[in-house]
Amino acid sequence: MQALTYNCDLEISASVRAKTCQSVINETLSVGENSFIVDPKTDSNLLIDTALFAWWDQISNTKDNEYSHSKNISSFSNMAWATTIYVGCSVGQCEDRKLFVCHYHPKGNIPREKIYFEGKACKTNLHCLSINQGSCYNSLCTADDYPLSREGLNFDGRPFSSQPISSNIPTFQALLHQLTKSEADNTTTAFPEWESTSPQP
């Protein structure tokens, strides 16, 4: 498991998603997605704290550390997925609800695959060189902030590279097109300063 690094590109995609005011998870996106809905008058900080604890609490439903859609663990597994490195979140203010959305990359939640792998904790930055030249933080490898536009996830129409690093990742422009079919106004962004911790199975 790696510590999650906050990513502003993912915050933008989560913000667009939050504007739709739709709490149904979009499984077709190229990123993992968690959402949490509350009364529109709920304080945003309380919403964020409540959502994060509720998502992580799904760990109690894990028995064999293997992902399955039927286990009601998708929110937890998005946070704990072994190869997921980045997260970005946003709060959307809707007429009848307030919606908190987080996006995760690379996307996990692959059926019959392990959510996380047990192993030795990192002790120095040398143990984390394979993760975008990342560093060791609280015994977990954490990647440096990395614009996902470098992987072809471009959201403003300007080409950052002639070829995306990963050819199977759609452009950010295409991702936003998926998200913007239905939008609402008055969306604010949130910057939760948190990192995933190693689960205790």
mmCIF file with all atom_site columns, C-alpha atoms in Angstrom:
data_model
loop_
_atom_site.group_PDB
_atom_site.id
_atom_site.type_symbol
_atom_site.label_atom_id
_atom_site.label_alt_id
_atom_site.label_comp_id
_atom_site.label_asym_id
_atom_site.label_entity_id
_atom_site.label_seq_id
_atom_site.pdbx_PDB_ins_code
_atom_site.Cartn_x
_atom_site.Cartn_y
_atom_site.Cartn_z
_atom_site.occupancy
_atom_site.B_iso_or_equiv
_atom_site.pdbx_formal_charge
_atom_site.auth_seq_id
_atom_site.auth_comp_id
_atom_site.auth_asym_id
_atom_site.auth_atom_id
_atom_site.pdbx_PDB_model_num
ATOM 1   C CA . MET A 1 1   ? 0.000   0.000   0.000   1.00 0.00 ? 1   MET A CA 1
ATOM 2   C CA . GLN A 1 2   ? 1.146   3.514   -0.777  1.00 0.00 ? 2   GLN A CA 1
ATOM 3   C CA . ALA A 1 3   ? 0.276   6.798   0.873   1.00 0.00 ? 3   ALA A CA 1
ATOM 4   C CA . LEU A 1 4   ? -2.179  8.812   -1.204  1.00 0.00 ? 4   LEU A CA 1
ATOM 5   C CA . THR A 1 5   ? -0.883  12.064  -2.672  1.00 0.00 ? 5   THR A CA 1
ATOM 6   C CA . TYR A 1 6   ? -3.371  14.857  -3.288  1.00 0.00 ? 6   TYR A CA 1
ATOM 7   C CA . ASN A 1 7   ? -3.655  15.720  -6.985  1.00 0.00 ? 7   ASN A CA 1
ATOM 8   C CA . CYS A 1 8   ? -5.252  18.881  -8.365  1.00 0.00 ? 8   CYS A CA 1
ATOM 9   C CA . ASP A 1 9   ? -6.156  17.318  -11.731 1.00 0.00 ? 9   ASP A CA 1
ATOM 10  C CA . LEU A 1 10  ? -8.270  14.767  -9.882  1.00 0.00 ? 10  LEU A CA 1
ATOM 11  C CA . GLU A 1 11  ? -9.782  17.557  -7.807  1.00 0.00 ? 11  GLU A CA 1
ATOM 12  C CA . ILE A 1 12  ? -10.958 19.178  -11.038 1.00 0.00 ? 12  ILE A CA 1
ATOM 13  C CA . SER A 1 13  ? -12.567 15.972  -12.308 1.00 0.00 ? 13  SER A CA 1
ATOM 14  C CA . ALA A 1 14  ? -14.198 15.410  -8.896  1.00 0.00 ? 14  ALA A CA 1
ATOM 15  C CA . SER A 1 15  ? -15.482 18.997  -8.963  1.00 0.00 ? 15  SER A CA 1
ATOM 16  C CA . VAL A 1 16  ? -17.108 18.487  -12.356 1.00 0.00 ? 16  VAL A CA 1
ATOM 17  C CA . ARG A 1 17  ? -18.647 15.249  -11.118 1.00 0.00 ? 17  ARG A CA 1
ATOM 18  C CA . ALA A 1 18  ? -19.937 16.938  -7.944  1.00 0.00 ? 18  ALA A CA 1
ATOM 19  C CA . LYS A 1 19  ? -21.662 19.575  -10.083 1.00 0.00 ? 19  LYS A CA 1
ATOM 20  C CA . THR A 1 20  ? -23.931 16.900  -11.541 1.00 0.00 ? 20  THR A CA 1
ATOM 21  C CA . CYS A 1 21  ? -25.419 16.346  -8.055  1.00 0.00 ? 21  CYS A CA 1
ATOM 22  C CA . GLN A 1 22  ? -25.680 12.636  -8.872  1.00 0.00 ? 22  GLN A CA 1
ATOM 23  C CA . SER A 1 23  ? -24.552 10.274  -6.134  1.00 0.00 ? 23  SER A CA 1
ATOM 24  C CA . VAL A 1 24  ? -24.602 7.113   -8.267  1.00 0.00 ? 24  VAL A CA 1
ATOM 25  C CA . ILE A 1 25  ? -21.028 5.938   -8.823  1.00 0.00 ? 25  ILE A CA 1
ATOM 26  C CA . ASN A 1 26  ? -19.908 6.120   -12.456 1.00 0.00 ? 26  ASN A CA 1
ATOM 27  C CA . GLU A 1 27  ? -18.092 2.819   -13.021 1.00 0.00 ? 27  GLU A CA 1
ATOM 28  C CA . THR A 1 28  ? -17.201 3.726   -16.623 1.00 0.00 ? 28  THR A CA 1
ATOM 29  C CA . LEU A 1 29  ? -14.699 6.431   -15.653 1.00 0.00 ? 29  LEU A CA 1
ATOM 30  C CA . SER A 1 30  ? -10.966 5.860   -16.023 1.00 0.00 ? 30  SER A CA 1
ATOM 31  C CA . VAL A 1 31  ? -10.548 6.833   -12.356 1.00 0.00 ? 31  VAL A CA 1
ATOM 32  C CA . GLY A 1 32  ? -11.908 5.305   -9.160  1.00 0.00 ? 32  GLY A CA 1
ATOM 33  C CA . GLU A 1 33  ? -14.770 7.227   -7.575  1.00 0.00 ? 33  GLU A CA 1
ATOM 34  C CA . ASN A 1 34  ? -16.272 7.573   -4.098  1.00 0.00 ? 34  ASN A CA 1
ATOM 35  C CA . SER A 1 35  ? -19.273 9.759   -3.303  1.00 0.00 ? 35  SER A CA 1
ATOM 36  C CA . PHE A 1 36  ? -21.178 10.721  -0.164  1.00 0.00 ? 36  PHE A CA 1
ATOM 37  C CA . ILE A 1 37  ? -24.432 12.657  0.060   1.00 0.00 ? 37  ILE A CA 1
ATOM 38  C CA . VAL A 1 38  ? -25.884 14.664  2.968   1.00 0.00 ? 38  VAL A CA 1
ATOM 39  C CA . ASP A 1 39  ? -28.407 17.392  3.732   1.00 0.00 ? 39  ASP A CA 1
ATOM 40  C CA . PRO A 1 40  ? -27.533 20.654  1.889   1.00 0.00 ? 40  PRO A CA 1
ATOM 41  C CA . LYS A 1 41  ? -27.128 22.560  5.172   1.00 0.00 ? 41  LYS A CA 1
ATOM 42  C CA . THR A 1 42  ? -24.453 20.210  6.525   1.00 0.00 ? 42  THR A CA 1
ATOM 43  C CA . ASP A 1 43  ? -21.096 21.855  7.257   1.00 0.00 ? 43  ASP A CA 1
ATOM 44  C CA . SER A 1 44  ? -18.600 20.900  4.541   1.00 0.00 ? 44  SER A CA 1
ATOM 45  C CA . ASN A 1 45  ? -15.826 20.028  7.011   1.00 0.00 ? 45  ASN A CA 1
ATOM 46  C CA . LEU A 1 46  ? -18.197 17.727  8.891   1.00 0.00 ? 46  LEU A CA 1
ATOM 47  C CA . LEU A 1 47  ? -19.265 16.188  5.582   1.00 0.00 ? 47  LEU A CA 1
ATOM 48  C CA . ILE A 1 48  ? -15.670 15.424  4.610   1.00 0.00 ? 48  ILE A CA 1
ATOM 49  C CA . ASP A 1 49  ? -14.801 13.871  7.976   1.00 0.00 ? 49  ASP A CA 1
ATOM 50  C CA . THR A 1 50  ? -17.997 11.807  8.038   1.00 0.00 ? 50  THR A CA 1
ATOM 51  C CA . ALA A 1 51  ? -17.498 10.549  4.489   1.00 0.00 ? 51  ALA A CA 1
ATOM 52  C CA . LEU A 1 52  ? -13.867 9.537   4.966   1.00 0.00 ? 52  LEU A CA 1
ATOM 53  C CA . PHE A 1 53  ? -14.627 7.613   8.159   1.00 0.00 ? 53  PHE A CA 1
ATOM 54  C CA . ALA A 1 54  ? -17.692 5.945   6.589   1.00 0.00 ? 54  ALA A CA 1
ATOM 55  C CA . TRP A 1 55  ? -15.729 4.867   3.519   1.00 0.00 ? 55  TRP A CA 1
ATOM 56  C CA . TRP A 1 56  ? -12.806 3.513   5.547   1.00 0.00 ? 56  TRP A CA 1
ATOM 57  C CA . ASP A 1 57  ? -15.177 1.749   7.957   1.00 0.00 ? 57  ASP A CA 1
ATOM 58  C CA . GLN A 1 58  ? -16.073 -0.656  5.135   1.00 0.00 ? 58  GLN A CA 1
ATOM 59  C CA . ILE A 1 59  ? -12.867 -2.456  6.065   1.00 0.00 ? 59  ILE A CA 1
ATOM 60  C CA . SER A 1 60  ? -15.059 -4.418  8.493   1.00 0.00 ? 60  SER A CA 1
ATOM 61  C CA . ASN A 1 61  ? -16.675 -6.086  5.460   1.00 0.00 ? 61  ASN A CA 1
ATOM 62  C CA . THR A 1 62  ? -13.361 -7.441  4.155   1.00 0.00 ? 62  THR A CA 1
ATOM 63  C CA . LYS A 1 63  ? -12.642 -11.042 5.030   1.00 0.00 ? 63  LYS A CA 1
ATOM 64  C CA . ASP A 1 64  ? -10.068 -12.279 2.542   1.00 0.00 ? 64  ASP A CA 1
ATOM 65  C CA . ASN A 1 65  ? -8.481  -9.078  1.139   1.00 0.00 ? 65  ASN A CA 1
ATOM 66  C CA . GLU A 1 66  ? -9.937  -9.857  -2.289  1.00 0.00 ? 66  GLU A CA 1
ATOM 67  C CA . TYR A 1 67  ? -12.114 -7.363  -4.129  1.00 0.00 ? 67  TYR A CA 1
ATOM 68  C CA . SER A 1 68  ? -15.659 -8.222  -5.187  1.00 0.00 ? 68  SER A CA 1
ATOM 69  C CA . HIS A 1 69  ? -18.490 -5.888  -6.197  1.00 0.00 ? 69  HIS A CA 1
ATOM 70  C CA . SER A 1 70  ? -20.851 -7.842  -3.926  1.00 0.00 ? 70  SER A CA 1
ATOM 71  C CA . LYS A 1 71  ? -18.966 -7.194  -0.672  1.00 0.00 ? 71  LYS A CA 1
ATOM 72  C CA . ASN A 1 72  ? -19.916 -3.522  -0.118  1.00 0.00 ? 72  ASN A CA 1
ATOM 73  C CA . ILE A 1 73  ? -16.261 -2.512  0.160   1.00 0.00 ? 73  ILE A CA 1
ATOM 74  C CA . SER A 1 74  ? -15.749 -0.389  -2.958  1.00 0.00 ? 74  SER A CA 1
ATOM 75  C CA . SER A 1 75  ? -15.256 2.901   -1.091  1.00 0.00 ? 75  SER A CA 1
ATOM 76  C CA . PHE A 1 76  ? -12.694 1.403   1.287   1.00 0.00 ? 76  PHE A CA 1
ATOM 77  C CA . SER A 1 77  ? -10.880 -0.438  -1.488  1.00 0.00 ? 77  SER A CA 1
ATOM 78  C CA . ASN A 1 78  ? -10.597 2.753   -3.558  1.00 0.00 ? 78  ASN A CA 1
ATOM 79  C CA . MET A 1 79  ? -8.759  4.316   -0.613  1.00 0.00 ? 79  MET A CA 1
ATOM 80  C CA . ALA A 1 80  ? -6.600  1.279   0.173   1.00 0.00 ? 80  ALA A CA 1
ATOM 81  C CA . TRP A 1 81  ? -5.899  -0.143  -3.300  1.00 0.00 ? 81  TRP A CA 1
ATOM 82  C CA . ALA A 1 82  ? -2.264  -1.232  -3.512  1.00 0.00 ? 82  ALA A CA 1
ATOM 83  C CA . THR A 1 83  ? -1.370  0.568   -6.738  1.00 0.00 ? 83  THR A CA 1
ATOM 84  C CA . THR A 1 84  ? -3.487  3.710   -6.308  1.00 0.00 ? 84  THR A CA 1
ATOM 85  C CA . ILE A 1 85  ? -1.274  6.743   -5.722  1.00 0.00 ? 85  ILE A CA 1
ATOM 86  C CA . TYR A 1 86  ? -3.324  9.920   -6.216  1.00 0.00 ? 86  TYR A CA 1
ATOM 87  C CA . VAL A 1 87  ? -6.574  11.366  -4.898  1.00 0.00 ? 87  VAL A CA 1
ATOM 88  C CA . GLY A 1 88  ? -8.503  14.576  -5.505  1.00 0.00 ? 88  GLY A CA 1
ATOM 89  C CA . CYS A 1 89  ? -11.818 15.622  -3.952  1.00 0.00 ? 89  CYS A CA 1
ATOM 90  C CA . SER A 1 90  ? -14.555 18.238  -4.193  1.00 0.00 ? 90  SER A CA 1
ATOM 91  C CA . VAL A 1 91  ? -17.788 19.258  -2.476  1.00 0.00 ? 91  VAL A CA 1
ATOM 92  C CA . GLY A 1 92  ? -20.803 20.150  -4.613  1.00 0.00 ? 92  GLY A CA 1
ATOM 93  C CA . GLN A 1 93  ? -23.606 22.337  -3.256  1.00 0.00 ? 93  GLN A CA 1
ATOM 94  C CA . CYS A 1 94  ? -26.889 21.235  -4.818  1.00 0.00 ? 94  CYS A CA 1
ATOM 95  C CA . GLU A 1 95  ? -30.442 22.434  -4.275  1.00 0.00 ? 95  GLU A CA 1
ATOM 96  C CA . ASP A 1 96  ? -31.553 19.476  -2.185  1.00 0.00 ? 96  ASP A CA 1
ATOM 97  C CA . ARG A 1 97  ? -28.252 17.898  -1.180  1.00 0.00 ? 97  ARG A CA 1
ATOM 98  C CA . LYS A 1 98  ? -24.532 18.377  -0.666  1.00 0.00 ? 98  LYS A CA 1
ATOM 99  C CA . LEU A 1 99  ? -22.290 15.912  -2.473  1.00 0.00 ? 99  LEU A CA 1
ATOM 100 C CA . PHE A 1 100 ? -18.691 14.985  -1.639  1.00 0.00 ? 100 PHE A CA 1
ATOM 101 C CA . VAL A 1 101 ? -16.762 13.230  -4.423  1.00 0.00 ? 101 VAL A CA 1
ATOM 102 C CA . CYS A 1 102 ? -13.227 11.814  -4.475  1.00 0.00 ? 102 CYS A CA 1
ATOM 103 C CA . HIS A 1 103 ? -11.414 10.480  -7.546  1.00 0.00 ? 103 HIS A CA 1
ATOM 104 C CA . TYR A 1 104 ? -8.530  7.993   -7.380  1.00 0.00 ? 104 TYR A CA 1
ATOM 105 C CA . HIS A 1 105 ? -5.769  7.135   -9.865  1.00 0.00 ? 105 HIS A CA 1
ATOM 106 C CA . PRO A 1 106 ? -4.657  4.629   -10.991 1.00 0.00 ? 106 PRO A CA 1
ATOM 107 C CA . LYS A 1 107 ? -8.075  3.017   -10.769 1.00 0.00 ? 107 LYS A CA 1
ATOM 108 C CA . GLY A 1 108 ? -8.411  -0.105  -8.640  1.00 0.00 ? 108 GLY A CA 1
ATOM 109 C CA . ASN A 1 109 ? -11.386 -2.240  -7.598  1.00 0.00 ? 109 ASN A CA 1
ATOM 110 C CA . ILE A 1 110 ? -10.594 -5.082  -9.975  1.00 0.00 ? 110 ILE A CA 1
ATOM 111 C CA . PRO A 1 111 ? -12.634 -8.219  -9.182  1.00 0.00 ? 111 PRO A CA 1
ATOM 112 C CA . ARG A 1 112 ? -10.705 -11.159 -7.681  1.00 0.00 ? 112 ARG A CA 1
ATOM 113 C CA . GLU A 1 113 ? -7.552  -9.091  -7.183  1.00 0.00 ? 113 GLU A CA 1
ATOM 114 C CA . LYS A 1 114 ? -6.051  -8.306  -3.787  1.00 0.00 ? 114 LYS A CA 1
ATOM 115 C CA . ILE A 1 115 ? -6.855  -4.889  -2.339  1.00 0.00 ? 115 ILE A CA 1
ATOM 116 C CA . TYR A 1 116 ? -3.467  -4.450  -0.689  1.00 0.00 ? 116 TYR A CA 1
ATOM 117 C CA . PHE A 1 117 ? -0.290  -6.451  -0.214  1.00 0.00 ? 117 PHE A CA 1
ATOM 118 C CA . GLU A 1 118 ? 1.432   -7.147  3.071   1.00 0.00 ? 118 GLU A CA 1
ATOM 119 C CA . GLY A 1 119 ? 5.138   -6.424  3.215   1.00 0.00 ? 119 GLY A CA 1
ATOM 120 C CA . LYS A 1 120 ? 7.919   -4.546  4.914   1.00 0.00 ? 120 LYS A CA 1
ATOM 121 C CA . ALA A 1 121 ? 7.390   -0.852  5.531   1.00 0.00 ? 121 ALA A CA 1
ATOM 122 C CA . CYS A 1 122 ? 9.775   1.583   3.864   1.00 0.00 ? 122 CYS A CA 1
ATOM 123 C CA . LYS A 1 123 ? 12.492  3.135   6.008   1.00 0.00 ? 123 LYS A CA 1
ATOM 124 C CA . THR A 1 124 ? 14.290  5.441   3.581   1.00 0.00 ? 124 THR A CA 1
ATOM 125 C CA . ASN A 1 125 ? 13.536  7.235   0.320   1.00 0.00 ? 125 ASN A CA 1
ATOM 126 C CA . LEU A 1 126 ? 15.676  4.656   -1.492  1.00 0.00 ? 126 LEU A CA 1
ATOM 127 C CA . HIS A 1 127 ? 12.922  2.109   -0.924  1.00 0.00 ? 127 HIS A CA 1
ATOM 128 C CA . CYS A 1 128 ? 10.471  4.283   -2.896  1.00 0.00 ? 128 CYS A CA 1
ATOM 129 C CA . LEU A 1 129 ? 12.432  5.234   -6.019  1.00 0.00 ? 129 LEU A CA 1
ATOM 130 C CA . SER A 1 130 ? 10.170  3.145   -8.245  1.00 0.00 ? 130 SER A CA 1
ATOM 131 C CA . ILE A 1 131 ? 7.125   5.291   -7.384  1.00 0.00 ? 131 ILE A CA 1
ATOM 132 C CA . ASN A 1 132 ? 7.713   8.413   -9.471  1.00 0.00 ? 132 ASN A CA 1
ATOM 133 C CA . GLN A 1 133 ? 10.902  9.087   -7.528  1.00 0.00 ? 133 GLN A CA 1
ATOM 134 C CA . GLY A 1 134 ? 8.763   9.247   -4.393  1.00 0.00 ? 134 GLY A CA 1
ATOM 135 C CA . SER A 1 135 ? 9.763   9.381   -0.754  1.00 0.00 ? 135 SER A CA 1
ATOM 136 C CA . CYS A 1 136 ? 9.137   7.433   2.446   1.00 0.00 ? 136 CYS A CA 1
ATOM 137 C CA . TYR A 1 137 ? 6.584   9.066   4.748   1.00 0.00 ? 137 TYR A CA 1
ATOM 138 C CA . ASN A 1 138 ? 5.204   7.450   7.912   1.00 0.00 ? 138 ASN A CA 1
ATOM 139 C CA . SER A 1 139 ? 6.560   4.095   6.700   1.00 0.00 ? 139 SER A CA 1
ATOM 140 C CA . LEU A 1 140 ? 4.627   4.322   3.409   1.00 0.00 ? 140 LEU A CA 1
ATOM 141 C CA . CYS A 1 141 ? 5.917   5.293   -0.017  1.00 0.00 ? 141 CYS A CA 1
ATOM 142 C CA . THR A 1 142 ? 4.378   8.514   -1.276  1.00 0.00 ? 142 THR A CA 1
ATOM 143 C CA . ALA A 1 143 ? 4.707   9.871   -4.805  1.00 0.00 ? 143 ALA A CA 1
ATOM 144 C CA . ASP A 1 144 ? 5.487   13.473  -5.609  1.00 0.00 ? 144 ASP A CA 1
ATOM 145 C CA . ASP A 1 145 ? 2.533   15.488  -6.912  1.00 0.00 ? 145 ASP A CA 1
ATOM 146 C CA . TYR A 1 146 ? 2.299   14.522  -10.568 1.00 0.00 ? 146 TYR A CA 1
ATOM 147 C CA . PRO A 1 147 ? 0.093   16.254  -13.170 1.00 0.00 ? 147 PRO A CA 1
ATOM 148 C CA . LEU A 1 148 ? -2.067  13.570  -14.718 1.00 0.00 ? 148 LEU A CA 1
ATOM 149 C CA . SER A 1 149 ? -2.011  15.637  -17.905 1.00 0.00 ? 149 SER A CA 1
ATOM 150 C CA . ARG A 1 150 ? 1.379   13.987  -18.460 1.00 0.00 ? 150 ARG A CA 1
ATOM 151 C CA . GLU A 1 151 ? -0.533  10.765  -19.022 1.00 0.00 ? 151 GLU A CA 1
ATOM 152 C CA . GLY A 1 152 ? -2.819  12.326  -21.595 1.00 0.00 ? 152 GLY A CA 1
ATOM 153 C CA . LEU A 1 153 ? -5.366  13.346  -18.934 1.00 0.00 ? 153 LEU A CA 1
ATOM 154 C CA . ASN A 1 154 ? -5.532  16.857  -20.349 1.00 0.00 ? 154 ASN A CA 1
ATOM 155 C CA . PHE A 1 155 ? -8.519  18.925  -19.227 1.00 0.00 ? 155 PHE A CA 1
ATOM 156 C CA . ASP A 1 156 ? -7.962  22.309  -20.892 1.00 0.00 ? 156 ASP A CA 1
ATOM 157 C CA . GLY A 1 157 ? -7.370  21.277  -24.497 1.00 0.00 ? 157 GLY A CA 1
ATOM 158 C CA . ARG A 1 158 ? -3.637  22.039  -24.588 1.00 0.00 ? 158 ARG A CA 1
ATOM 159 C CA . PRO A 1 159 ? -1.447  19.053  -25.542 1.00 0.00 ? 159 PRO A CA 1
ATOM 160 C CA . PHE A 1 160 ? 1.164   18.359  -22.875 1.00 0.00 ? 160 PHE A CA 1
ATOM 161 C CA . SER A 1 161 ? 2.760   15.561  -24.852 1.00 0.00 ? 161 SER A CA 1
ATOM 162 C CA . SER A 1 162 ? 2.407   14.124  -28.331 1.00 0.00 ? 162 SER A CA 1
ATOM 163 C CA . GLN A 1 163 ? 1.707   10.666  -26.916 1.00 0.00 ? 163 GLN A CA 1
ATOM 164 C CA . PRO A 1 164 ? 0.207   9.801   -23.531 1.00 0.00 ? 164 PRO A CA 1
ATOM 165 C CA . ILE A 1 165 ? 2.512   7.782   -21.307 1.00 0.00 ? 165 ILE A CA 1
ATOM 166 C CA . SER A 1 166 ? -0.173  5.132   -20.930 1.00 0.00 ? 166 SER A CA 1
ATOM 167 C CA . SER A 1 167 ? -2.067  4.523   -24.163 1.00 0.00 ? 167 SER A CA 1
ATOM 168 C CA . ASN A 1 168 ? -5.032  2.909   -22.407 1.00 0.00 ? 168 ASN A CA 1
ATOM 169 C CA . ILE A 1 169 ? -5.820  6.024   -20.333 1.00 0.00 ? 169 ILE A CA 1
ATOM 170 C CA . PRO A 1 170 ? -8.328  8.333   -22.081 1.00 0.00 ? 170 PRO A CA 1
ATOM 171 C CA . THR A 1 171 ? -7.652  12.048  -22.286 1.00 0.00 ? 171 THR A CA 1
ATOM 172 C CA . PHE A 1 172 ? -8.808  14.192  -19.418 1.00 0.00 ? 172 PHE A CA 1
ATOM 173 C CA . GLN A 1 173 ? -10.911 16.050  -21.983 1.00 0.00 ? 173 GLN A CA 1
ATOM 174 C CA . ALA A 1 174 ? -12.812 12.841  -22.719 1.00 0.00 ? 174 ALA A CA 1
ATOM 175 C CA . LEU A 1 175 ? -13.203 12.179  -19.003 1.00 0.00 ? 175 LEU A CA 1
ATOM 176 C CA . LEU A 1 176 ? -14.723 15.615  -18.459 1.00 0.00 ? 176 LEU A CA 1
ATOM 177 C CA . HIS A 1 177 ? -17.054 15.037  -21.395 1.00 0.00 ? 177 HIS A CA 1
ATOM 178 C CA . GLN A 1 178 ? -18.367 11.963  -19.595 1.00 0.00 ? 178 GLN A CA 1
ATOM 179 C CA . LEU A 1 179 ? -18.914 13.983  -16.454 1.00 0.00 ? 179 LEU A CA 1
ATOM 180 C CA . THR A 1 180 ? -20.548 17.102  -17.883 1.00 0.00 ? 180 THR A CA 1
ATOM 181 C CA . LYS A 1 181 ? -23.734 15.608  -19.287 1.00 0.00 ? 181 LYS A CA 1
ATOM 182 C CA . SER A 1 182 ? -25.621 17.136  -16.353 1.00 0.00 ? 182 SER A CA 1
ATOM 183 C CA . GLU A 1 183 ? -24.309 19.986  -14.176 1.00 0.00 ? 183 GLU A CA 1
ATOM 184 C CA . ALA A 1 184 ? -25.425 22.209  -11.308 1.00 0.00 ? 184 ALA A CA 1
ATOM 185 C CA . ASP A 1 185 ? -24.046 25.573  -10.213 1.00 0.00 ? 185 ASP A CA 1
ATOM 186 C CA . ASN A 1 186 ? -22.413 26.677  -6.932  1.00 0.00 ? 186 ASN A CA 1
ATOM 187 C CA . THR A 1 187 ? -19.701 24.052  -6.586  1.00 0.00 ? 187 THR A CA 1
ATOM 188 C CA . THR A 1 188 ? -16.874 24.575  -4.128  1.00 0.00 ? 188 THR A CA 1
ATOM 189 C CA . THR A 1 189 ? -13.702 22.531  -3.844  1.00 0.00 ? 189 THR A CA 1
ATOM 190 C CA . ALA A 1 190 ? -12.271 20.877  -0.768  1.00 0.00 ? 190 ALA A CA 1
ATOM 191 C CA . PHE A 1 191 ? -8.663  20.213  0.124   1.00 0.00 ? 191 PHE A CA 1
ATOM 192 C CA . PRO A 1 192 ? -8.587  17.432  2.726   1.00 0.00 ? 192 PRO A CA 1
ATOM 193 C CA . GLU A 1 193 ? -5.053  17.024  4.042   1.00 0.00 ? 193 GLU A CA 1
ATOM 194 C CA . TRP A 1 194 ? -5.075  13.326  4.739   1.00 0.00 ? 194 TRP A CA 1
ATOM 195 C CA . GLU A 1 195 ? -3.287  10.225  3.633   1.00 0.00 ? 195 GLU A CA 1
ATOM 196 C CA . SER A 1 196 ? -4.319  6.620   3.696   1.00 0.00 ? 196 SER A CA 1
ATOM 197 C CA . THR A 1 197 ? -2.944  4.458   6.478   1.00 0.00 ? 197 THR A CA 1
ATOM 198 C CA . SER A 1 198 ? -2.141  0.799   6.398   1.00 0.00 ? 198 SER A CA 1
ATOM 199 C CA . PRO A 1 199 ? -5.281  -1.229  7.202   1.00 0.00 ? 199 PRO A CA 1
ATOM 200 C CA . GLN A 1 200 ? -5.305  -3.576  10.135  1.00 0.00 ? 200 GLN A CA 1
ATOM 201 C CA . PRO A 1 201 ? -7.025  -6.724  8.827   1.00 0.00 ? 201 PRO A CA 1
#
